[in-house]
mmCIF file with all atom_site columns, C-alpha atoms in Angstrom:
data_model
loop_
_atom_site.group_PDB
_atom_site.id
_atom_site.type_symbol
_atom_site.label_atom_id
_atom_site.label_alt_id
_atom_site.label_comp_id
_atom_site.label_asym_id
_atom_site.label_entity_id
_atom_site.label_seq_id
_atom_site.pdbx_PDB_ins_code
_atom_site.Cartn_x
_atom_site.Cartn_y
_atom_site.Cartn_z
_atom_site.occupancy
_atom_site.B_iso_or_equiv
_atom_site.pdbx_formal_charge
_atom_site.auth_seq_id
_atom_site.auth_comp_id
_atom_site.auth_asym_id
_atom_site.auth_atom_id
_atom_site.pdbx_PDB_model_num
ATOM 1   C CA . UNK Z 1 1   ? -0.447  10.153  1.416   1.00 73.00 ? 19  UNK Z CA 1
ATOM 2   C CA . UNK Z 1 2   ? -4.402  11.617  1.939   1.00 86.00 ? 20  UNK Z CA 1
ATOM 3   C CA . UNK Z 1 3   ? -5.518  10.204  4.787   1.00 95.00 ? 21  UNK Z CA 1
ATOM 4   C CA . UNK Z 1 4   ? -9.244  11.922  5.835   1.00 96.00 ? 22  UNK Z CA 1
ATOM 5   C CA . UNK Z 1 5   ? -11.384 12.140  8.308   1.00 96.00 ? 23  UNK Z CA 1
ATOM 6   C CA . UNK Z 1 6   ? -15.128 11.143  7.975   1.00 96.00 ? 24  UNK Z CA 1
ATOM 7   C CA . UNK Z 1 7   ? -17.955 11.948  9.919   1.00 96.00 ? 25  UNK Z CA 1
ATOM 8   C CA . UNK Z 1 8   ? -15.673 11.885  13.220  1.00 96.00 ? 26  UNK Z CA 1
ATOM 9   C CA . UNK Z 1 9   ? -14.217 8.453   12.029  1.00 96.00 ? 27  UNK Z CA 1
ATOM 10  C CA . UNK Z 1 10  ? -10.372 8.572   10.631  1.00 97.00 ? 28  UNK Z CA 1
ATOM 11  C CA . UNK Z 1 11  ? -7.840  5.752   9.200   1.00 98.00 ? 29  UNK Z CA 1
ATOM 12  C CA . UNK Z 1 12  ? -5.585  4.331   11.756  1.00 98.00 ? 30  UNK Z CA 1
ATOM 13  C CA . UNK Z 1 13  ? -2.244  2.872   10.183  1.00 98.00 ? 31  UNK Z CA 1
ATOM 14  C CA . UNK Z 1 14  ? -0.056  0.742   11.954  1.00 98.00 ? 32  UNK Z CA 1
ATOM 15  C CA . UNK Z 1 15  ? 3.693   2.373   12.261  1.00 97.00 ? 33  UNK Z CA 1
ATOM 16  C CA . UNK Z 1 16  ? 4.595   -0.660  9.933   1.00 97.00 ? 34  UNK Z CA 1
ATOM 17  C CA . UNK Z 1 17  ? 2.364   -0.622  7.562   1.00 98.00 ? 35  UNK Z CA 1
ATOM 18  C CA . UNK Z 1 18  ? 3.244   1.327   4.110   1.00 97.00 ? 36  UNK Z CA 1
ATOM 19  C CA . UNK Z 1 19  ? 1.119   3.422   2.105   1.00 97.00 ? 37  UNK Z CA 1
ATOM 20  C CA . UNK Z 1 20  ? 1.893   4.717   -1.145  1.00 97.00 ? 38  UNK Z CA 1
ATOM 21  C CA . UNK Z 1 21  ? 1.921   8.718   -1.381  1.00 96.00 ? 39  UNK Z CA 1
ATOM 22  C CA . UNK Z 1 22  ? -1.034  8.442   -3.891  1.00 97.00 ? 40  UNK Z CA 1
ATOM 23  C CA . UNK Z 1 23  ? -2.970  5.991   -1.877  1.00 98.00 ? 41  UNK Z CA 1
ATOM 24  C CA . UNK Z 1 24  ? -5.954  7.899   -0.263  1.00 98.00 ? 42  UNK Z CA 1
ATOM 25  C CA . UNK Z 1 25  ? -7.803  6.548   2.764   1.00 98.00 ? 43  UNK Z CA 1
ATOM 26  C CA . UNK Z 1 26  ? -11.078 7.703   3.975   1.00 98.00 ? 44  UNK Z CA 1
ATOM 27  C CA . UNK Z 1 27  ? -13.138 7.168   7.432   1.00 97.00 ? 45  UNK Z CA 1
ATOM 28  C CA . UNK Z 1 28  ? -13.056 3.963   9.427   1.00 98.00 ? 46  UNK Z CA 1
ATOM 29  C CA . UNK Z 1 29  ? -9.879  2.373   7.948   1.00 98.00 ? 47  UNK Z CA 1
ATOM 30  C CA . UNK Z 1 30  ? -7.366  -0.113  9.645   1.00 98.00 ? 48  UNK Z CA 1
ATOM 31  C CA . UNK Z 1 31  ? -3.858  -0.998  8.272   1.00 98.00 ? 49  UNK Z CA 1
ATOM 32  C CA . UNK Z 1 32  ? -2.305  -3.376  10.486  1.00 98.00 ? 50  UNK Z CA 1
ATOM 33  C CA . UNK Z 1 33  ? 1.302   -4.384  10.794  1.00 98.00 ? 51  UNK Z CA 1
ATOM 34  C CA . UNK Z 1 34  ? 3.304   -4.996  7.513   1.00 97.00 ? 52  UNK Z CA 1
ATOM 35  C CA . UNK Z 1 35  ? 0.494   -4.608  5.317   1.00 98.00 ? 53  UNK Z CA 1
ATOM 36  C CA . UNK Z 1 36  ? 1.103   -2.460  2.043   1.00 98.00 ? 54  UNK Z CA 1
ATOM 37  C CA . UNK Z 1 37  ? -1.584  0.127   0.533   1.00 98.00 ? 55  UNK Z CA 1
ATOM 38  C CA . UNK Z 1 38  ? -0.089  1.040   -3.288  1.00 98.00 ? 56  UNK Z CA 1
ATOM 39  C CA . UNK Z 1 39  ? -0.261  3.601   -5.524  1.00 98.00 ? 57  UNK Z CA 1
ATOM 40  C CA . UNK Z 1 40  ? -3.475  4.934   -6.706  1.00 98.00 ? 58  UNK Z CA 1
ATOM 41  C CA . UNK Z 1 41  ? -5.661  2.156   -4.265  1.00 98.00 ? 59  UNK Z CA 1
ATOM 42  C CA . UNK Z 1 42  ? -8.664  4.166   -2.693  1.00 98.00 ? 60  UNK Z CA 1
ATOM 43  C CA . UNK Z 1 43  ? -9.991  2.646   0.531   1.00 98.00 ? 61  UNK Z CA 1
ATOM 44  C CA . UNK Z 1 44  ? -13.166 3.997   1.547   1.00 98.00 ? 62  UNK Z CA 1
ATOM 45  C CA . UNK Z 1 45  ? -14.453 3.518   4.966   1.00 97.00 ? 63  UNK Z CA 1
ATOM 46  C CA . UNK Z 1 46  ? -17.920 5.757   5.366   1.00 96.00 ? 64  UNK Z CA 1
ATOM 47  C CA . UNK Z 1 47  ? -20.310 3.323   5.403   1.00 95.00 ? 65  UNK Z CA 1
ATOM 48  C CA . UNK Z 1 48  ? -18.550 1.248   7.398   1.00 97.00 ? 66  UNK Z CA 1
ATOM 49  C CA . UNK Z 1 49  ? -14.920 -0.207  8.551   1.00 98.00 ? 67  UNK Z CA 1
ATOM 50  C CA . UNK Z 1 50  ? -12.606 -2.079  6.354   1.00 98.00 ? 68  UNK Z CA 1
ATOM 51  C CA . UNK Z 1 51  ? -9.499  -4.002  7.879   1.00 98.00 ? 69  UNK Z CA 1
ATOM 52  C CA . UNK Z 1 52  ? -6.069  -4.708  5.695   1.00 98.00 ? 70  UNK Z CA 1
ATOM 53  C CA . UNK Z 1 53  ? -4.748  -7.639  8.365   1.00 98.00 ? 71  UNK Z CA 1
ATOM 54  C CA . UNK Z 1 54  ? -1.009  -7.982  8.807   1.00 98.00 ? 72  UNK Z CA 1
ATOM 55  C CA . UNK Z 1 55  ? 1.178   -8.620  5.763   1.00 98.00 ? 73  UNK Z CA 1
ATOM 56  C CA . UNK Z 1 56  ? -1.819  -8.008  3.128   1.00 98.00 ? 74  UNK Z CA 1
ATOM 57  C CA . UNK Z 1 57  ? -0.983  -6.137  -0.040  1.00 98.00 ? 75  UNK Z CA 1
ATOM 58  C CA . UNK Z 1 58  ? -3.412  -3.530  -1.664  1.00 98.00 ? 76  UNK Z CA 1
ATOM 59  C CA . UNK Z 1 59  ? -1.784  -3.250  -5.120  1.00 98.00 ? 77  UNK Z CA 1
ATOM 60  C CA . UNK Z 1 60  ? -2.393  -0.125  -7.566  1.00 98.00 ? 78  UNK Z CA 1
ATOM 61  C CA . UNK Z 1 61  ? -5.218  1.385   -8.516  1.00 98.00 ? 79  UNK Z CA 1
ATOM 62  C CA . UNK Z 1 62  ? -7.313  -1.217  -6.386  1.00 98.00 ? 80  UNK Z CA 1
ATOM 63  C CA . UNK Z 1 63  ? -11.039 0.095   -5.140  1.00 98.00 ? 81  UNK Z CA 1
ATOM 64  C CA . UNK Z 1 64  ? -11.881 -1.298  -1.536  1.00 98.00 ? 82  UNK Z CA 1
ATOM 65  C CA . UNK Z 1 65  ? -15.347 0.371   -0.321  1.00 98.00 ? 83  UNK Z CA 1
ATOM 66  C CA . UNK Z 1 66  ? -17.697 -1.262  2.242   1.00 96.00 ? 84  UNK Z CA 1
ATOM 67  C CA . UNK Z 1 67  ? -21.735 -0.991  2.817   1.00 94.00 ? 85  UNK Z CA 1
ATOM 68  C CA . UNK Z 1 68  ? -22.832 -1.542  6.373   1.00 92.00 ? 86  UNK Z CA 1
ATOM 69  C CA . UNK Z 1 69  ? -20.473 -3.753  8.485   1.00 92.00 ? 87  UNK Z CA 1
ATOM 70  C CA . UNK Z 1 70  ? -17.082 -4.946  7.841   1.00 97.00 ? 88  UNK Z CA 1
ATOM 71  C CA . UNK Z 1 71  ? -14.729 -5.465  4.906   1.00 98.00 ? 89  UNK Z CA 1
ATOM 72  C CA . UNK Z 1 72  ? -12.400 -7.792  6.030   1.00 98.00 ? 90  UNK Z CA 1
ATOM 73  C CA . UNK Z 1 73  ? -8.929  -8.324  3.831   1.00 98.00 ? 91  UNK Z CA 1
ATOM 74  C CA . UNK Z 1 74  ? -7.214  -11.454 5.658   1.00 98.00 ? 92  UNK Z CA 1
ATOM 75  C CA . UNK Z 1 75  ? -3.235  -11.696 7.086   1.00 98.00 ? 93  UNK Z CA 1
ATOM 76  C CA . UNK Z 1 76  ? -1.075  -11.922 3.874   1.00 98.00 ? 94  UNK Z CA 1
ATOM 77  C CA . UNK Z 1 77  ? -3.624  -11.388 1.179   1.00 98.00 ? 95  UNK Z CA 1
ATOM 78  C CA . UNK Z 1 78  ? -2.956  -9.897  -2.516  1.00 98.00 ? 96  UNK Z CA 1
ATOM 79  C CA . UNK Z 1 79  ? -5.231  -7.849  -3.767  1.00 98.00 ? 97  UNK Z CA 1
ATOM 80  C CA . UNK Z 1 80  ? -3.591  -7.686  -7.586  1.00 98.00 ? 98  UNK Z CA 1
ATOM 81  C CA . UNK Z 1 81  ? -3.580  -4.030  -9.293  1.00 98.00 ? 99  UNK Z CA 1
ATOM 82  C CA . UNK Z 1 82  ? -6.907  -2.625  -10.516 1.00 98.00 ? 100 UNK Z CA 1
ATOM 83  C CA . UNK Z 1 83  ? -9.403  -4.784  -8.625  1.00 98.00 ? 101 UNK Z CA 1
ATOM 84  C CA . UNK Z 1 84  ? -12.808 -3.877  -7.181  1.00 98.00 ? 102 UNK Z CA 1
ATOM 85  C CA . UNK Z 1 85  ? -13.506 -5.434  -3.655  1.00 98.00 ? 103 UNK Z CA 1
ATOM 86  C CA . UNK Z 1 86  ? -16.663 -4.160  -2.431  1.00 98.00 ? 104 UNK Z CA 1
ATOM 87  C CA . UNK Z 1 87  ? -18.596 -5.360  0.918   1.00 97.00 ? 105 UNK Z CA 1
ATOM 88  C CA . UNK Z 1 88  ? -16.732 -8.705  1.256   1.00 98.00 ? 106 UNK Z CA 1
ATOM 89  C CA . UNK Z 1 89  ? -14.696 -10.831 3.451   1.00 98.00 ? 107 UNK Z CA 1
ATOM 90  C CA . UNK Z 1 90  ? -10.989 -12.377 1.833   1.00 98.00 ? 108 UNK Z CA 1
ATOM 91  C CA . UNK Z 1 91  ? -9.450  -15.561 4.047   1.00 98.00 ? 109 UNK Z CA 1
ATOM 92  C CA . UNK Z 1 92  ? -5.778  -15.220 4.859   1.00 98.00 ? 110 UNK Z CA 1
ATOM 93  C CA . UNK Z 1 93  ? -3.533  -15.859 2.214   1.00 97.00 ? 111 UNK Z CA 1
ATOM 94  C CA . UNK Z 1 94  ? -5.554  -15.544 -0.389  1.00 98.00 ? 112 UNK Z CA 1
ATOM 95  C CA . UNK Z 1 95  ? -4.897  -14.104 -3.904  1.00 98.00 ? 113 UNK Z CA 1
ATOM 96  C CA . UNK Z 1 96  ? -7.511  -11.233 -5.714  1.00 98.00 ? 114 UNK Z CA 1
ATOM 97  C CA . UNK Z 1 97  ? -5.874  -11.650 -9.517  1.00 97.00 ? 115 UNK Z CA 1
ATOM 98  C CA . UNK Z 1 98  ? -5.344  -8.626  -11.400 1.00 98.00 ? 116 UNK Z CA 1
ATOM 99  C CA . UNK Z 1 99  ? -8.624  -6.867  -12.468 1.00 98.00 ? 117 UNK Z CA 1
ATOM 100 C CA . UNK Z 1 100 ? -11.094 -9.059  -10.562 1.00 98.00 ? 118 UNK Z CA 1
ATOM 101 C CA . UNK Z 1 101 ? -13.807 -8.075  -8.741  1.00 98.00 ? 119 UNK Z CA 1
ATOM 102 C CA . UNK Z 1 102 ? -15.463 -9.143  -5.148  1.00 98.00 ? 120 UNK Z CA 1
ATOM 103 C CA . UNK Z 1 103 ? -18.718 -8.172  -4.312  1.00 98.00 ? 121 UNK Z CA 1
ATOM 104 C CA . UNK Z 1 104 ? -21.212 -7.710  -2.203  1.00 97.00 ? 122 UNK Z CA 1
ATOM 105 C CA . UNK Z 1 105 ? -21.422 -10.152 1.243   1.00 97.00 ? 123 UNK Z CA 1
ATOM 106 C CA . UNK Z 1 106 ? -19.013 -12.634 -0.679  1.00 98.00 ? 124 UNK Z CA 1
ATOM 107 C CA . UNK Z 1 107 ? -16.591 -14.896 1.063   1.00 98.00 ? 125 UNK Z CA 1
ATOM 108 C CA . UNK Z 1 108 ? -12.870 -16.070 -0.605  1.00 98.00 ? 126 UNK Z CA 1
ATOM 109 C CA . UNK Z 1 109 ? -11.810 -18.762 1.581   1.00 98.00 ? 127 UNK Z CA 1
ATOM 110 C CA . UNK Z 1 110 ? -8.024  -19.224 2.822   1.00 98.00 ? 128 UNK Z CA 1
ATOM 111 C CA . UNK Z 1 111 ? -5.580  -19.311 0.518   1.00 97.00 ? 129 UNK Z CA 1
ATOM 112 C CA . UNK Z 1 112 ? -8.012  -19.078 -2.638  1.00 97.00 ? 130 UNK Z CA 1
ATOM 113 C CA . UNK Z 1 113 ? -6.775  -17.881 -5.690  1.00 97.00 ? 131 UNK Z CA 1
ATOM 114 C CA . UNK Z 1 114 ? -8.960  -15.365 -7.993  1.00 98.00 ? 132 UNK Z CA 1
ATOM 115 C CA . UNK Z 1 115 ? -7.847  -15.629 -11.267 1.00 97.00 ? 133 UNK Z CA 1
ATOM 116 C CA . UNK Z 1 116 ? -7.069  -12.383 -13.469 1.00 97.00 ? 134 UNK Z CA 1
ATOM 117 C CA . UNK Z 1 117 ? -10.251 -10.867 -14.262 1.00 98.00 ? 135 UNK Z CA 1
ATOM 118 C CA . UNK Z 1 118 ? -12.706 -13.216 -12.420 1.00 98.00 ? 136 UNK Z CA 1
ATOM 119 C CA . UNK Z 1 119 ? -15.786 -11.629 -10.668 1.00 98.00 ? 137 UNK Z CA 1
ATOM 120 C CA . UNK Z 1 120 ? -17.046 -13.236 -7.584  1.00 98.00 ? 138 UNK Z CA 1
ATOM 121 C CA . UNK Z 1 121 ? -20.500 -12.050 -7.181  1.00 97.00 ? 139 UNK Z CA 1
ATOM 122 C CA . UNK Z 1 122 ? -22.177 -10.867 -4.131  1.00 97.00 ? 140 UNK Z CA 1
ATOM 123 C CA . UNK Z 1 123 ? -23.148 -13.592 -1.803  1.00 97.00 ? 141 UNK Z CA 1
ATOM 124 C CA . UNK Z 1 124 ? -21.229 -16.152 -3.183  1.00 97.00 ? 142 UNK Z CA 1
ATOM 125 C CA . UNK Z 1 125 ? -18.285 -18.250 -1.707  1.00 97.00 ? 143 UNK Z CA 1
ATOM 126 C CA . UNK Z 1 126 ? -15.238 -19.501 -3.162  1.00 97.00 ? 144 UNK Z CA 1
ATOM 127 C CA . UNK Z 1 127 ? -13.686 -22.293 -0.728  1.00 97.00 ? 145 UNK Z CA 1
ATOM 128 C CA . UNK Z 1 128 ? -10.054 -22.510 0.417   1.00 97.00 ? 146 UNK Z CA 1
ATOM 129 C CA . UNK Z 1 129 ? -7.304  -23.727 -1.785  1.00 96.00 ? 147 UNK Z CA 1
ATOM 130 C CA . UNK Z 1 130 ? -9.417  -23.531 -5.101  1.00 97.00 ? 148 UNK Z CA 1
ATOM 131 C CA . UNK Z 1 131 ? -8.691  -21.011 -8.210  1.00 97.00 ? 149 UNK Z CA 1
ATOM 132 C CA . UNK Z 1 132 ? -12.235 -19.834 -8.941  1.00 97.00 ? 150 UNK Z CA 1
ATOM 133 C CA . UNK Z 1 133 ? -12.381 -18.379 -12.469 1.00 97.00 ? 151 UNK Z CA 1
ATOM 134 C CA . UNK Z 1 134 ? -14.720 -16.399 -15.199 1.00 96.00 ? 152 UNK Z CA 1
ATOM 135 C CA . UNK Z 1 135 ? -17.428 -13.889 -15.418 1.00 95.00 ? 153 UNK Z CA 1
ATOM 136 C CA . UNK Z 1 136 ? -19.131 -15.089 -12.711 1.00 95.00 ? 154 UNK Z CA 1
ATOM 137 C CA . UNK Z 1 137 ? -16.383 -17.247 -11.100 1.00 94.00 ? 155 UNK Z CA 1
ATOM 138 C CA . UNK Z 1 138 ? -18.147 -20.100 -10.770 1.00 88.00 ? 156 UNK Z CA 1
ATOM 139 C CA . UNK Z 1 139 ? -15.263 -22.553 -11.950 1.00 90.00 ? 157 UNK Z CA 1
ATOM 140 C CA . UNK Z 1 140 ? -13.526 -23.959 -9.314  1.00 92.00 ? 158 UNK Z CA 1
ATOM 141 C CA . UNK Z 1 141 ? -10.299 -26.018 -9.757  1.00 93.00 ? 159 UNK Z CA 1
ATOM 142 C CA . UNK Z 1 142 ? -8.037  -27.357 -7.287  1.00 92.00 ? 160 UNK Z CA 1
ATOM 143 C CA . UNK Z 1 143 ? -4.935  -25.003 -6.509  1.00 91.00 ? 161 UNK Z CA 1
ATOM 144 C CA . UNK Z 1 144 ? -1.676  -25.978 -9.580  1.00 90.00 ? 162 UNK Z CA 1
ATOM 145 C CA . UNK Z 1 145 ? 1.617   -25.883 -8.280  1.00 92.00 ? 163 UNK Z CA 1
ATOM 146 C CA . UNK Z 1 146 ? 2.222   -22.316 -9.997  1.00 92.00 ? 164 UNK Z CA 1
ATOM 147 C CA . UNK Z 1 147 ? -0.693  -21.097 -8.209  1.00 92.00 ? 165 UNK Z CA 1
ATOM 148 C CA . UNK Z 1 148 ? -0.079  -22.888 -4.990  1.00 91.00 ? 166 UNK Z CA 1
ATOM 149 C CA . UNK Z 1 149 ? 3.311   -21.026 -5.356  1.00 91.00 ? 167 UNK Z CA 1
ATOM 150 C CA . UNK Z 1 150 ? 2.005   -17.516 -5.858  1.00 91.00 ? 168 UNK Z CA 1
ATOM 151 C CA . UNK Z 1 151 ? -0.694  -17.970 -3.670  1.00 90.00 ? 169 UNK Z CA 1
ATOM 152 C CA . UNK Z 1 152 ? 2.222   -18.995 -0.415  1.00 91.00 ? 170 UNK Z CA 1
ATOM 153 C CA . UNK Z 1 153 ? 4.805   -16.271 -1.401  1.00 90.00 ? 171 UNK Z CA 1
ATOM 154 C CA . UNK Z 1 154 ? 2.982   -13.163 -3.176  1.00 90.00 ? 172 UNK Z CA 1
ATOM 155 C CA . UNK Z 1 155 ? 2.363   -11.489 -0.023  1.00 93.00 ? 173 UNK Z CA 1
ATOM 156 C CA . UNK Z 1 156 ? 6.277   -11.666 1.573   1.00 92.00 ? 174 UNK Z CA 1
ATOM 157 C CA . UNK Z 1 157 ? 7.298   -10.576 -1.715  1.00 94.00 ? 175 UNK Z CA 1
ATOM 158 C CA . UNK Z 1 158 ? 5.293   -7.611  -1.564  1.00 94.00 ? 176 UNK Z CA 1
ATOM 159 C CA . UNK Z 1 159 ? 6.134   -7.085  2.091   1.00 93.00 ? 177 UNK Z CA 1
ATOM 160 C CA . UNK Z 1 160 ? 10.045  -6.514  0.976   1.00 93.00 ? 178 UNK Z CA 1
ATOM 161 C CA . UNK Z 1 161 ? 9.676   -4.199  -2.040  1.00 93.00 ? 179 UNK Z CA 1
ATOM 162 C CA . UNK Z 1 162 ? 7.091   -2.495  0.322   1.00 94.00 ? 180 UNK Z CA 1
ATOM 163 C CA . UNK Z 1 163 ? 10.222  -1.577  2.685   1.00 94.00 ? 181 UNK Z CA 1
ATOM 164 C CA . UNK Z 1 164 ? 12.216  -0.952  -0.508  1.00 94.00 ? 182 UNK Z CA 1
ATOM 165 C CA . UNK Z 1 165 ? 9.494   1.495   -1.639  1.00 94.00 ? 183 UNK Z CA 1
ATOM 166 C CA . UNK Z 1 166 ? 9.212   2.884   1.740   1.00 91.00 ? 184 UNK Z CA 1
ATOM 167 C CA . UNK Z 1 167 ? 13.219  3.764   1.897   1.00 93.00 ? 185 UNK Z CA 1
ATOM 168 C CA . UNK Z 1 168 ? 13.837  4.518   -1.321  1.00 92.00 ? 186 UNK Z CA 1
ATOM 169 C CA . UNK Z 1 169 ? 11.154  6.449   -3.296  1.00 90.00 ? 187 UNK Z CA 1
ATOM 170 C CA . UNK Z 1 170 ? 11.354  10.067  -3.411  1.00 89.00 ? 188 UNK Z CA 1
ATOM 171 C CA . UNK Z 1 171 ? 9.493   12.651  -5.272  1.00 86.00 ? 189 UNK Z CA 1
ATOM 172 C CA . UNK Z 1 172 ? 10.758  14.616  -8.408  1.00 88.00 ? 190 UNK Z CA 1
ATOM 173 C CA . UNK Z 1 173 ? 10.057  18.059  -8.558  1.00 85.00 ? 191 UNK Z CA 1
ATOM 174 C CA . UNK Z 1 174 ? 10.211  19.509  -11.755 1.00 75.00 ? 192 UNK Z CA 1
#
């Protein structure tokens, strides 16, 4: 996977962590324990550091990039495939649907669901145990027990086709 150096700051990756071969990280980038970068996610730390906590999932094609300061992406998050999450700080547990978008100084609080295609705009907080939906996502609705359910179990699902992934992908050359 392309890993690079910036400015005299490079990704550290915990031995348990996976990272997809197409995954690219750049400057001041921590993957902790267990936590899964997929394929085609760019993390880019030059401005300044981002943090994947244990367990979290970066699915594919994802965009994480930070200003000034600290990105934060909690224990056991999902970050669904082709999201944007810029600047911000995601509680443990929580779960970025697929195409959303974080921005800017915004908080998602513990175990928060972001529905599919929901932007969360910069400075803005969505509080724990709520789906916050639309374009802004100002709707907030108390967690169903299908959400509740992905929300609790997305992340150790990801964590075992992670090791599946990590064991049994292999490259084709043509």
């Amino acid at each position: 996977m392309p890993m690079y150096s910036f400015e005299g700051k490079s990704p550290t990756v915990h031995a348990d962590a996976w990272i997809a071969p197409t995954a690219t990280l750049v400057g001041d980038v921590v993957i902790e324990a267990g936590a899964s970068i997929w394929y085609g996610a760019v993390l880019r730390g030059d401005f300044g550091k981002i943090i994947v906590r244990e367990g979290a999932n970066i699915q594919d094609n994802t965009v994480v990039h930070v200003n000034e300061g600290v990105c934060e992406i909690g224990k056991n998050v999902t970050v669904g495939h082709m999201c944007l999450v810029h600047d911000c700080t995601i509680g443990e547990q929580a779960l970025i649907g697929n195409g959303s978008t974080v921005l800017d100084q915004s908080v998602v609080g513990p175990k928060a669901m972001v529905a599919a295609g929901a932007v969360v705009t910069p400075n803005s907080e969505v509080p724990g145990e709520v789906i916050a939906m639309g374009a802004p996502a100002k709707k907030h609705v108390p967690l169903t027990d299908t959400a509740r359910g992905w929300v609790e179990y997305n992340a150790v699902i990801y964590q075992e086709i992670a090791k599946r992934h990590r064991d049994g992908v292999e490259l084709i050359e043509e």
